[in-house]
PDB file of C-alpha atoms in Angstrom:
ATOM      1  CA  UNK A   7      88.331  93.031  94.450  1.00 75.00           C
ATOM      2  CA  UNK A   8      86.913  90.067  96.367  1.00 84.00           C
ATOM      3  CA  UNK A   9      88.391  89.007  99.701  1.00 84.00           C
ATOM      4  CA  UNK A  10      87.662  85.554 101.109  1.00 86.00           C
ATOM      5  CA  UNK A  11      88.373  84.718 104.751  1.00 81.00           C
ATOM      6  CA  UNK A  12      89.593  81.160 104.400  1.00 80.00           C
ATOM      7  CA  UNK A  13      89.127  78.589 101.664  1.00 81.00           C
ATOM      8  CA  UNK A  14      85.683  77.687 103.029  1.00 82.00           C
ATOM      9  CA  UNK A  15      84.539  81.208 102.106  1.00 86.00           C
ATOM     10  CA  UNK A  16      85.432  80.832  98.423  1.00 86.00           C
ATOM     11  CA  UNK A  17      82.296  80.593  96.236  1.00 87.00           C
ATOM     12  CA  UNK A  18      81.832  78.150  93.393  1.00 80.00           C
ATOM     13  CA  UNK A  19      81.247  80.752  90.687  1.00 81.00           C
ATOM     14  CA  UNK A  20      84.872  81.803  90.179  1.00 84.00           C
ATOM     15  CA  UNK A  21      86.092  81.477  86.598  1.00 86.00           C
ATOM     16  CA  UNK A  22      89.468  80.250  85.319  1.00 89.00           C
ATOM     17  CA  UNK A  23      92.369  81.814  87.177  1.00 90.00           C
ATOM     18  CA  UNK A  24      96.048  81.902  87.957  1.00 89.00           C
ATOM     19  CA  UNK A  25      96.481  81.022  91.647  1.00 87.00           C
ATOM     20  CA  UNK A  26      99.471  82.574  93.432  1.00 85.00           C
ATOM     21  CA  UNK A  27     100.446  81.029  96.774  1.00 80.00           C
ATOM     22  CA  UNK A  28     102.323  83.030  99.405  1.00 75.00           C
ATOM     23  CA  UNK A  29     102.807  83.434 103.105  1.00 66.00           C
ATOM     24  CA  UNK A  30     101.909  86.860 104.519  1.00 58.00           C
ATOM     25  CA  UNK A  31     105.540  88.000 104.597  1.00 54.00           C
ATOM     26  CA  UNK A  32     105.676  88.062 100.809  1.00 49.00           C
ATOM     27  CA  UNK A  33     102.813  90.546 100.433  1.00 50.00           C
ATOM     28  CA  UNK A  34     105.122  93.566 100.469  1.00 41.00           C
ATOM     29  CA  UNK A  35     107.267  92.167  97.650  1.00 53.00           C
ATOM     30  CA  UNK A  36     106.141  92.656  94.089  1.00 62.00           C
ATOM     31  CA  UNK A  37     107.897  89.576  92.685  1.00 70.00           C
ATOM     32  CA  UNK A  38     105.174  87.041  93.422  1.00 78.00           C
ATOM     33  CA  UNK A  39     102.237  89.368  92.780  1.00 79.00           C
ATOM     34  CA  UNK A  40     103.534  90.906  89.598  1.00 74.00           C
ATOM     35  CA  UNK A  41     104.534  87.527  88.133  1.00 78.00           C
ATOM     36  CA  UNK A  42     101.070  86.135  88.853  1.00 84.00           C
ATOM     37  CA  UNK A  43      99.327  89.193  87.402  1.00 81.00           C
ATOM     38  CA  UNK A  44     101.476  89.092  84.263  1.00 78.00           C
ATOM     39  CA  UNK A  45     100.738  85.393  83.782  1.00 85.00           C
ATOM     40  CA  UNK A  46      97.013  85.946  84.311  1.00 86.00           C
ATOM     41  CA  UNK A  47      97.018  88.722  81.723  1.00 79.00           C
ATOM     42  CA  UNK A  48      98.897  86.514  79.281  1.00 84.00           C
ATOM     43  CA  UNK A  49      96.332  83.737  79.719  1.00 87.00           C
ATOM     44  CA  UNK A  50      93.400  86.197  79.860  1.00 87.00           C
ATOM     45  CA  UNK A  51      92.118  84.812  83.156  1.00 89.00           C
ATOM     46  CA  UNK A  52      91.621  86.162  86.686  1.00 88.00           C
ATOM     47  CA  UNK A  53      94.423  86.431  89.245  1.00 89.00           C
ATOM     48  CA  UNK A  54      93.739  84.960  92.711  1.00 90.00           C
ATOM     49  CA  UNK A  55      96.181  85.243  95.625  1.00 86.00           C
ATOM     50  CA  UNK A  56      96.177  82.726  98.496  1.00 83.00           C
ATOM     51  CA  UNK A  57      97.867  84.172 101.585  1.00 79.00           C
ATOM     52  CA  UNK A  58      98.682  81.699 104.357  1.00 74.00           C
ATOM     53  CA  UNK A  59      99.193  83.449 107.718  1.00 72.00           C
ATOM     54  CA  UNK A  60     100.174  81.969 111.101  1.00 66.00           C
ATOM     55  CA  UNK A  61      97.090  83.074 113.024  1.00 63.00           C
ATOM     56  CA  UNK A  62      93.695  84.800 112.721  1.00 63.00           C
ATOM     57  CA  UNK A  63      95.169  87.839 114.493  1.00 59.00           C
ATOM     58  CA  UNK A  64      97.538  88.395 111.564  1.00 62.00           C
ATOM     59  CA  UNK A  65      94.840  87.794 108.964  1.00 63.00           C
ATOM     60  CA  UNK A  66      93.194  91.202 109.504  1.00 60.00           C
ATOM     61  CA  UNK A  67      96.416  93.151 108.913  1.00 59.00           C
ATOM     62  CA  UNK A  68      97.299  91.140 105.826  1.00 64.00           C
ATOM     63  CA  UNK A  69      93.751  91.509 104.510  1.00 63.00           C
ATOM     64  CA  UNK A  70      93.904  95.293 104.829  1.00 60.00           C
ATOM     65  CA  UNK A  71      97.224  95.511 102.984  1.00 64.00           C
ATOM     66  CA  UNK A  72      95.821  93.099 100.439  1.00 67.00           C
ATOM     67  CA  UNK A  73      93.220  95.656  99.377  1.00 65.00           C
ATOM     68  CA  UNK A  74      96.055  97.705  97.910  1.00 69.00           C
ATOM     69  CA  UNK A  75      96.655  94.921  95.397  1.00 71.00           C
ATOM     70  CA  UNK A  76      93.413  95.499  93.510  1.00 65.00           C
ATOM     71  CA  UNK A  77      94.927  98.217  91.345  1.00 62.00           C
ATOM     72  CA  UNK A  78      97.871  95.983  90.495  1.00 66.00           C
ATOM     73  CA  UNK A  79      95.610  93.453  88.812  1.00 70.00           C
ATOM     74  CA  UNK A  80      94.768  91.007  91.612  1.00 82.00           C
ATOM     75  CA  UNK A  81      91.095  90.059  91.307  1.00 85.00           C
ATOM     76  CA  UNK A  82      90.615  88.164  94.572  1.00 88.00           C
ATOM     77  CA  UNK A  83      92.485  87.279  97.769  1.00 87.00           C
ATOM     78  CA  UNK A  84      91.913  84.297 100.038  1.00 86.00           C
ATOM     79  CA  UNK A  85      93.408  84.850 103.515  1.00 83.00           C
ATOM     80  CA  UNK A  86      93.927  81.463 105.189  1.00 78.00           C
ATOM     81  CA  UNK A  87      94.857  81.672 108.901  1.00 72.00           C
ATOM     82  CA  UNK A  88      96.425  78.645 110.585  1.00 63.00           C
ATOM     83  CA  UNK A  89      96.161  77.834 114.282  1.00 47.00           C
ATOM     84  CA  UNK A  90      99.750  76.530 114.162  1.00 43.00           C
ATOM     85  CA  UNK A  91     102.119  77.497 111.378  1.00 40.00           C
ATOM     86  CA  UNK A  92     103.584  74.352 109.790  1.00 42.00           C
ATOM     87  CA  UNK A  93     107.330  73.871 109.576  1.00 43.00           C
ATOM     88  CA  UNK A  94     108.976  75.468 106.586  1.00 43.00           C
ATOM     89  CA  UNK A  95     107.383  78.902 106.618  1.00 43.00           C
ATOM     90  CA  UNK A  96     103.617  78.554 106.584  1.00 44.00           C
ATOM     91  CA  UNK A  97     102.922  76.577 103.385  1.00 50.00           C
ATOM     92  CA  UNK A  98      99.638  74.718 103.723  1.00 52.00           C
ATOM     93  CA  UNK A  99      99.254  72.059 101.037  1.00 61.00           C
ATOM     94  CA  UNK A 100      95.767  70.984 102.205  1.00 68.00           C
ATOM     95  CA  UNK A 101      94.505  74.568 101.939  1.00 65.00           C
ATOM     96  CA  UNK A 102      95.955  74.894  98.453  1.00 69.00           C
ATOM     97  CA  UNK A 103      94.504  71.527  97.447  1.00 73.00           C
ATOM     98  CA  UNK A 104      91.067  72.596  98.673  1.00 75.00           C
ATOM     99  CA  UNK A 105      91.313  75.882  96.805  1.00 73.00           C
ATOM    100  CA  UNK A 106      92.495  74.199  93.612  1.00 75.00           C
ATOM    101  CA  UNK A 107      89.516  71.846  93.880  1.00 76.00           C
ATOM    102  CA  UNK A 108      87.118  74.798  94.222  1.00 79.00           C
ATOM    103  CA  UNK A 109      88.730  77.028  91.603  1.00 79.00           C
ATOM    104  CA  UNK A 110      89.288  76.220  87.942  1.00 80.00           C
ATOM    105  CA  UNK A 111      92.953  77.156  88.353  1.00 82.00           C
ATOM    106  CA  UNK A 112      95.026  76.873  85.201  1.00 85.00           C
ATOM    107  CA  UNK A 113      98.349  77.668  86.847  1.00 86.00           C
ATOM    108  CA  UNK A 114      99.981  77.817  90.288  1.00 81.00           C
ATOM    109  CA  UNK A 115     102.581  80.532  90.883  1.00 83.00           C
ATOM    110  CA  UNK A 116     104.915  80.045  93.858  1.00 74.00           C
ATOM    111  CA  UNK A 117     107.661  82.064  95.476  1.00 65.00           C
ATOM    112  CA  UNK A 118     111.056  80.279  95.301  1.00 61.00           C
ATOM    113  CA  UNK A 119     111.033  80.094  99.112  1.00 58.00           C
ATOM    114  CA  UNK A 120     107.864  78.029  98.935  1.00 56.00           C
ATOM    115  CA  UNK A 121     109.479  75.507  96.635  1.00 54.00           C
ATOM    116  CA  UNK A 122     112.514  75.219  98.908  1.00 54.00           C
ATOM    117  CA  UNK A 123     110.457  74.967 102.115  1.00 50.00           C
ATOM    118  CA  UNK A 124     107.860  72.352 101.409  1.00 49.00           C
ATOM    119  CA  UNK A 125     106.607  73.556  98.071  1.00 51.00           C
ATOM    120  CA  UNK A 126     107.417  70.174  96.589  1.00 58.00           C
ATOM    121  CA  UNK A 127     104.006  69.059  97.783  1.00 65.00           C
ATOM    122  CA  UNK A 128     102.481  71.892  95.788  1.00 65.00           C
ATOM    123  CA  UNK A 129     104.410  70.838  92.686  1.00 69.00           C
ATOM    124  CA  UNK A 130     103.109  67.290  93.153  1.00 72.00           C
ATOM    125  CA  UNK A 131      99.625  68.705  93.582  1.00 69.00           C
ATOM    126  CA  UNK A 132      99.964  70.448  90.248  1.00 74.00           C
ATOM    127  CA  UNK A 133     100.936  67.194  88.563  1.00 75.00           C
ATOM    128  CA  UNK A 134      97.974  65.352  90.094  1.00 76.00           C
ATOM    129  CA  UNK A 135      95.477  68.006  89.049  1.00 74.00           C
ATOM    130  CA  UNK A 136      96.981  68.916  85.708  1.00 78.00           C
ATOM    131  CA  UNK A 137      97.678  72.475  86.834  1.00 82.00           C
ATOM    132  CA  UNK A 138     100.941  74.030  85.632  1.00 80.00           C
ATOM    133  CA  UNK A 139     103.284  75.112  88.458  1.00 78.00           C
ATOM    134  CA  UNK A 140     106.195  77.508  88.329  1.00 74.00           C
ATOM    135  CA  UNK A 141     108.265  79.646  90.688  1.00 69.00           C
ATOM    136  CA  UNK A 142     108.691  83.365  90.140  1.00 70.00           C
ATOM    137  CA  UNK A 143     111.967  84.978  89.165  1.00 57.00           C
ATOM    138  CA  UNK A 144     114.788  85.143  91.660  1.00 47.00           C
ATOM    139  CA  UNK A 145     115.172  88.262  93.854  1.00 48.00           C
ATOM    140  CA  UNK A 146     117.917  89.512  91.564  1.00 44.00           C
ATOM    141  CA  UNK A 147     115.424  89.970  88.740  1.00 44.00           C
ATOM    142  CA  UNK A 148     113.449  92.864  90.173  1.00 45.00           C
ATOM    143  CA  UNK A 149     110.107  94.045  88.916  1.00 46.00           C
ATOM    144  CA  UNK A 150     109.297  97.781  88.782  1.00 49.00           C
ATOM    145  CA  UNK A 151     109.240  99.317  92.280  1.00 56.00           C
ATOM    146  CA  UNK A 152     106.166 101.345  91.327  1.00 56.00           C
ATOM    147  CA  UNK A 153     104.195  98.114  90.944  1.00 55.00           C
ATOM    148  CA  UNK A 154     104.553  96.999  94.556  1.00 64.00           C
ATOM    149  CA  UNK A 155     102.404  97.216  97.657  1.00 69.00           C
ATOM    150  CA  UNK A 156     105.420  98.598  99.514  1.00 73.00           C
ATOM    151  CA  UNK A 157     105.620 101.504  97.064  1.00 80.00           C
ATOM    152  CA  UNK A 158     101.899 102.252  97.374  1.00 82.00           C
ATOM    153  CA  UNK A 159     102.045 102.189 101.176  1.00 82.00           C
ATOM    154  CA  UNK A 160     105.117 104.463 101.157  1.00 88.00           C
ATOM    155  CA  UNK A 161     103.390 107.005  98.906  1.00 90.00           C
ATOM    156  CA  UNK A 162     100.217 106.971 101.022  1.00 92.00           C
ATOM    157  CA  UNK A 163     102.075 107.525 104.276  1.00 91.00           C
ATOM    158  CA  UNK A 164     103.978 110.382 102.611  1.00 94.00           C
ATOM    159  CA  UNK A 165     100.663 111.973 101.590  1.00 95.00           C
ATOM    160  CA  UNK A 166     101.297 111.432  97.884  1.00 95.00           C
ATOM    161  CA  UNK A 167      97.887 109.895  97.232  1.00 94.00           C
ATOM    162  CA  UNK A 168      98.021 110.916  93.563  1.00 94.00           C
ATOM    163  CA  UNK A 169     101.077 108.710  92.947  1.00 91.00           C
ATOM    164  CA  UNK A 170      99.444 105.858  94.852  1.00 87.00           C
ATOM    165  CA  UNK A 171      96.321 106.210  92.712  1.00 86.00           C
ATOM    166  CA  UNK A 172      98.406 106.108  89.551  1.00 82.00           C
ATOM    167  CA  UNK A 173      99.753 102.697  90.569  1.00 76.00           C
ATOM    168  CA  UNK A 174      96.465 101.387  91.948  1.00 73.00           C
ATOM    169  CA  UNK A 175      94.484 102.575  88.952  1.00 69.00           C
ATOM    170  CA  UNK A 176      91.990 104.338  91.230  1.00 75.00           C
ATOM    171  CA  UNK A 177      92.052 106.604  94.309  1.00 86.00           C
ATOM    172  CA  UNK A 178      92.940 104.975  97.624  1.00 87.00           C
ATOM    173  CA  UNK A 179      89.788 104.332  99.650  1.00 85.00           C
ATOM    174  CA  UNK A 180      89.278 104.252 103.419  1.00 86.00           C
ATOM    175  CA  UNK A 181      86.006 103.111 105.006  1.00 85.00           C
ATOM    176  CA  UNK A 182      84.621 103.931 108.438  1.00 88.00           C
ATOM    177  CA  UNK A 183      81.574 104.633 110.552  1.00 93.00           C
ATOM    178  CA  UNK A 184      80.557 108.225 111.344  1.00 95.00           C
ATOM    179  CA  UNK A 185      80.761 108.829 115.104  1.00 93.00           C
ATOM    180  CA  UNK A 186      80.402 111.849 117.367  1.00 89.00           C
ATOM    181  CA  UNK A 187      83.485 114.065 117.572  1.00 80.00           C
ATOM    182  CA  UNK A 188      84.253 117.255 119.460  1.00 74.00           C
ATOM    183  CA  UNK A 189      82.069 119.459 117.243  1.00 68.00           C
ATOM    184  CA  UNK A 190      84.790 122.004 116.438  1.00 70.00           C
ATOM    185  CA  UNK A 191      84.139 121.874 112.705  1.00 67.00           C
ATOM    186  CA  UNK A 192      80.507 122.856 113.117  1.00 69.00           C
ATOM    187  CA  UNK A 193      81.504 125.698 115.416  1.00 67.00           C
ATOM    188  CA  UNK A 194      83.848 127.026 112.740  1.00 77.00           C
ATOM    189  CA  UNK A 195      81.236 126.748 110.001  1.00 74.00           C
ATOM    190  CA  UNK A 196      82.785 123.619 108.440  1.00 83.00           C
ATOM    191  CA  UNK A 197      80.983 120.570 109.872  1.00 86.00           C
ATOM    192  CA  UNK A 198      82.884 117.318 109.482  1.00 90.00           C
ATOM    193  CA  UNK A 199      82.091 113.613 109.714  1.00 92.00           C
ATOM    194  CA  UNK A 200      84.384 112.059 112.328  1.00 92.00           C
ATOM    195  CA  UNK A 201      85.257 108.545 111.166  1.00 94.00           C
ATOM    196  CA  UNK A 202      85.906 105.477 113.282  1.00 91.00           C
ATOM    197  CA  UNK A 203      88.136 103.375 111.025  1.00 85.00           C
ATOM    198  CA  UNK A 204      88.982  99.695 111.002  1.00 68.00           C
ATOM    199  CA  UNK A 205      92.029  98.952 113.158  1.00 61.00           C
ATOM    200  CA  UNK A 206      94.349  98.171 110.260  1.00 63.00           C
ATOM    201  CA  UNK A 207      93.226 100.868 107.818  1.00 76.00           C
ATOM    202  CA  UNK A 208      96.011 102.373 105.706  1.00 84.00           C
ATOM    203  CA  UNK A 209      95.517 106.087 106.410  1.00 90.00           C
ATOM    204  CA  UNK A 210      97.444 108.647 104.327  1.00 94.00           C
ATOM    205  CA  UNK A 211      99.858 111.078 105.979  1.00 94.00           C
ATOM    206  CA  UNK A 212      98.577 114.154 107.809  1.00 94.00           C
ATOM    207  CA  UNK A 213      97.161 116.938 105.685  1.00 95.00           C
ATOM    208  CA  UNK A 214      94.111 118.310 103.898  1.00 95.00           C
ATOM    209  CA  UNK A 215      92.952 116.274 100.905  1.00 98.00           C
ATOM    210  CA  UNK A 216      90.598 116.642  97.996  1.00 97.00           C
ATOM    211  CA  UNK A 217      88.467 113.543  97.709  1.00 97.00           C
ATOM    212  CA  UNK A 218      85.088 111.898  97.414  1.00 97.00           C
ATOM    213  CA  UNK A 219      82.672 110.938 100.191  1.00 96.00           C
ATOM    214  CA  UNK A 220      80.034 108.231  99.801  1.00 95.00           C
ATOM    215  CA  UNK A 221      77.470 106.684 102.151  1.00 95.00           C
ATOM    216  CA  UNK A 222      77.607 102.950 101.459  1.00 90.00           C
ATOM    217  CA  UNK A 223      73.907 102.180 102.036  1.00 93.00           C
ATOM    218  CA  UNK A 224      72.259 102.942  98.685  1.00 91.00           C
ATOM    219  CA  UNK A 225      68.833 102.930 100.295  1.00 95.00           C
ATOM    220  CA  UNK A 226      69.741 105.702 102.761  1.00 96.00           C
ATOM    221  CA  UNK A 227      68.844 109.374 102.376  1.00 96.00           C
ATOM    222  CA  UNK A 228      68.786 112.373 104.700  1.00 96.00           C
ATOM    223  CA  UNK A 229      68.887 116.124 104.197  1.00 93.00           C
ATOM    224  CA  UNK A 230      70.597 116.887 100.895  1.00 93.00           C
ATOM    225  CA  UNK A 231      72.331 113.517 100.578  1.00 96.00           C
ATOM    226  CA  UNK A 232      71.546 110.097  99.101  1.00 97.00           C
ATOM    227  CA  UNK A 233      73.398 106.847  99.703  1.00 96.00           C
ATOM    228  CA  UNK A 234      75.561 105.462  96.919  1.00 93.00           C
ATOM    229  CA  UNK A 235      76.325 108.915  95.471  1.00 95.00           C
ATOM    230  CA  UNK A 236      79.849 110.326  95.729  1.00 95.00           C
ATOM    231  CA  UNK A 237      80.093 113.912  96.972  1.00 97.00           C
ATOM    232  CA  UNK A 238      83.121 116.242  96.834  1.00 97.00           C
ATOM    233  CA  UNK A 239      84.861 116.563 100.177  1.00 96.00           C
ATOM    234  CA  UNK A 240      87.769 118.283 101.908  1.00 96.00           C
ATOM    235  CA  UNK A 241      89.270 115.581 104.120  1.00 96.00           C
ATOM    236  CA  UNK A 242      91.364 116.506 107.152  1.00 94.00           C
ATOM    237  CA  UNK A 243      93.802 113.977 108.619  1.00 95.00           C
ATOM    238  CA  UNK A 244      95.807 114.803 111.721  1.00 90.00           C
ATOM    239  CA  UNK A 245      95.732 115.801 115.376  1.00 86.00           C
ATOM    240  CA  UNK A 246      94.277 119.323 115.088  1.00 75.00           C
ATOM    241  CA  UNK A 247      97.448 121.105 116.288  1.00 67.00           C
ATOM    242  CA  UNK A 248      95.685 124.489 116.541  1.00 61.00           C
ATOM    243  CA  UNK A 249      93.600 122.995 119.362  1.00 61.00           C
ATOM    244  CA  UNK A 250      96.451 120.930 120.853  1.00 61.00           C
ATOM    245  CA  UNK A 251      94.739 117.724 119.802  1.00 60.00           C
ATOM    246  CA  UNK A 252      96.344 114.408 120.691  1.00 64.00           C
ATOM    247  CA  UNK A 253      94.178 111.894 118.864  1.00 75.00           C
ATOM    248  CA  UNK A 254      94.699 111.445 115.134  1.00 86.00           C
ATOM    249  CA  UNK A 255      91.426 111.785 113.253  1.00 88.00           C
ATOM    250  CA  UNK A 256      90.043 111.470 109.734  1.00 94.00           C
ATOM    251  CA  UNK A 257      87.330 114.104 109.202  1.00 94.00           C
ATOM    252  CA  UNK A 258      85.725 114.737 105.796  1.00 95.00           C
ATOM    253  CA  UNK A 259      83.843 117.997 105.241  1.00 95.00           C
ATOM    254  CA  UNK A 260      81.295 117.296 102.495  1.00 96.00           C
ATOM    255  CA  UNK A 261      80.965 120.334 100.245  1.00 95.00           C
ATOM    256  CA  UNK A 262      77.630 122.026  99.645  1.00 92.00           C
ATOM    257  CA  UNK A 263      75.321 119.499 101.333  1.00 94.00           C
ATOM    258  CA  UNK A 264      74.274 118.505 104.836  1.00 92.00           C
ATOM    259  CA  UNK A 265      72.733 115.439 106.472  1.00 95.00           C
ATOM    260  CA  UNK A 266      72.656 113.478 109.716  1.00 95.00           C
ATOM    261  CA  UNK A 267      75.420 110.983 109.029  1.00 95.00           C
ATOM    262  CA  UNK A 268      75.880 109.462 112.491  1.00 95.00           C
ATOM    263  CA  UNK A 269      76.057 105.690 112.413  1.00 95.00           C
ATOM    264  CA  UNK A 270      76.454 105.479 108.649  1.00 94.00           C
ATOM    265  CA  UNK A 271      79.226 103.431 107.056  1.00 92.00           C
ATOM    266  CA  UNK A 272      80.969 105.665 104.533  1.00 92.00           C
ATOM    267  CA  UNK A 273      83.943 105.632 102.191  1.00 89.00           C
ATOM    268  CA  UNK A 274      86.444 108.383 101.424  1.00 93.00           C
ATOM    269  CA  UNK A 275      88.479 108.313  98.213  1.00 92.00           C
ATOM    270  CA  UNK A 276      91.675 110.387  98.310  1.00 95.00           C
ATOM    271  CA  UNK A 277      92.462 112.270  95.083  1.00 96.00           C
ATOM    272  CA  UNK A 278      95.158 114.818  96.001  1.00 97.00           C
ATOM    273  CA  UNK A 279      96.693 116.462  99.065  1.00 97.00           C
ATOM    274  CA  UNK A 280      96.159 120.226  98.899  1.00 96.00           C
ATOM    275  CA  UNK A 281      98.358 121.132 101.885  1.00 93.00           C
ATOM    276  CA  UNK A 282     100.070 119.717 104.956  1.00 90.00           C
ATOM    277  CA  UNK A 283      98.670 120.082 108.467  1.00 86.00           C
ATOM    278  CA  UNK A 284      99.566 123.388 110.134  1.00 84.00           C
ATOM    279  CA  UNK A 285      99.161 125.069 113.508  1.00 84.00           C
ATOM    280  CA  UNK A 286      97.519 128.515 113.392  1.00 82.00           C
ATOM    281  CA  UNK A 287      97.877 131.352 115.883  1.00 77.00           C
ATOM    282  CA  UNK A 288      94.248 132.454 115.617  1.00 82.00           C
ATOM    283  CA  UNK A 289      90.841 131.044 114.748  1.00 83.00           C
ATOM    284  CA  UNK A 290      90.463 133.740 112.078  1.00 87.00           C
ATOM    285  CA  UNK A 291      93.631 132.576 110.345  1.00 86.00           C
ATOM    286  CA  UNK A 292      92.431 128.968 110.480  1.00 86.00           C
ATOM    287  CA  UNK A 293      89.026 129.825 108.978  1.00 88.00           C
ATOM    288  CA  UNK A 294      90.583 131.867 106.174  1.00 91.00           C
ATOM    289  CA  UNK A 295      92.892 128.975 105.331  1.00 88.00           C
ATOM    290  CA  UNK A 296      90.015 126.485 105.385  1.00 89.00           C
ATOM    291  CA  UNK A 297      88.107 128.653 102.935  1.00 92.00           C
ATOM    292  CA  UNK A 298      91.107 128.610 100.592  1.00 94.00           C
ATOM    293  CA  UNK A 299      91.381 124.840 101.085  1.00 93.00           C
ATOM    294  CA  UNK A 300      87.809 124.358  99.917  1.00 95.00           C
ATOM    295  CA  UNK A 301      88.380 126.420  96.790  1.00 96.00           C
ATOM    296  CA  UNK A 302      91.478 124.368  96.045  1.00 95.00           C
ATOM    297  CA  UNK A 303      89.533 121.125  96.623  1.00 96.00           C
ATOM    298  CA  UNK A 304      86.805 122.258  94.225  1.00 96.00           C
ATOM    299  CA  UNK A 305      89.433 123.071  91.619  1.00 96.00           C
ATOM    300  CA  UNK A 306      91.119 119.670  91.947  1.00 96.00           C
ATOM    301  CA  UNK A 307      87.873 117.721  91.783  1.00 96.00           C
ATOM    302  CA  UNK A 308      86.682 119.530  88.647  1.00 94.00           C
ATOM    303  CA  UNK A 309      89.340 117.541  86.820  1.00 88.00           C
ATOM    304  CA  UNK A 310      88.651 114.258  88.658  1.00 88.00           C
ATOM    305  CA  UNK A 311      85.992 111.582  88.483  1.00 84.00           C
ATOM    306  CA  UNK A 312      84.575 109.581  91.357  1.00 82.00           C
TER     307      UNK A 312
END
């Protein structure tokens, strides 16, 4: 999915599309998104979502949540921050007009709140440009809960990454840069890559996960690893309760290979949680459990594809 930071960032090579217009508060509701996706599928065109947010500070959070929409059928998102939110809830007719001029939009989809709070300008814009405009169904006509960003976020935070992937159409992905950690994994015989994540990353609930690990730079190679290739990994999320850890970390252990990963931007795709985080009374008990975790991860990933 493509993400554009403001209408000025939108390229000129975008094909015909349905353009959905929303303020950031509507992102968690599936009504607008699902209506736009359904209309785009009916017309066999792309689905583009314009999100108008009050300030650049809010744009980052909305952008991160927006990535969850890719699996629901949204092809691109334009996040348009405003220095001052206009009266009526953040609807920015000039931004929409600019985007309509840049995109070959065939239809505008609006939330009913937009129509009631200044969306009349958008309806007039549609008439001037020949673009069809309609509002989505009322809140009483609910779309399936399992096709909403709120549902995906709930499943991720609960550790049910498999259910989230079913809705998204692919495993949930988190990106980060490998930084130096405390080195406990190496001391136990299970070296991990400690990830520094973006501030607004949607991190699954604590536990041990089966997943895939990829170095983003396809031209990179070191040790047994090559950039752009996905490797099986056991991914630990939590505060390391056995060692009385306080800081929550995301630490993938890449199976069967080794390399100097420091400074590399990597992605982790979460396939299935194999167990919840536990506190162990001895290092021996922890190591034995980690060995079982790795066997379980291998078993899960035999049936999965990266």
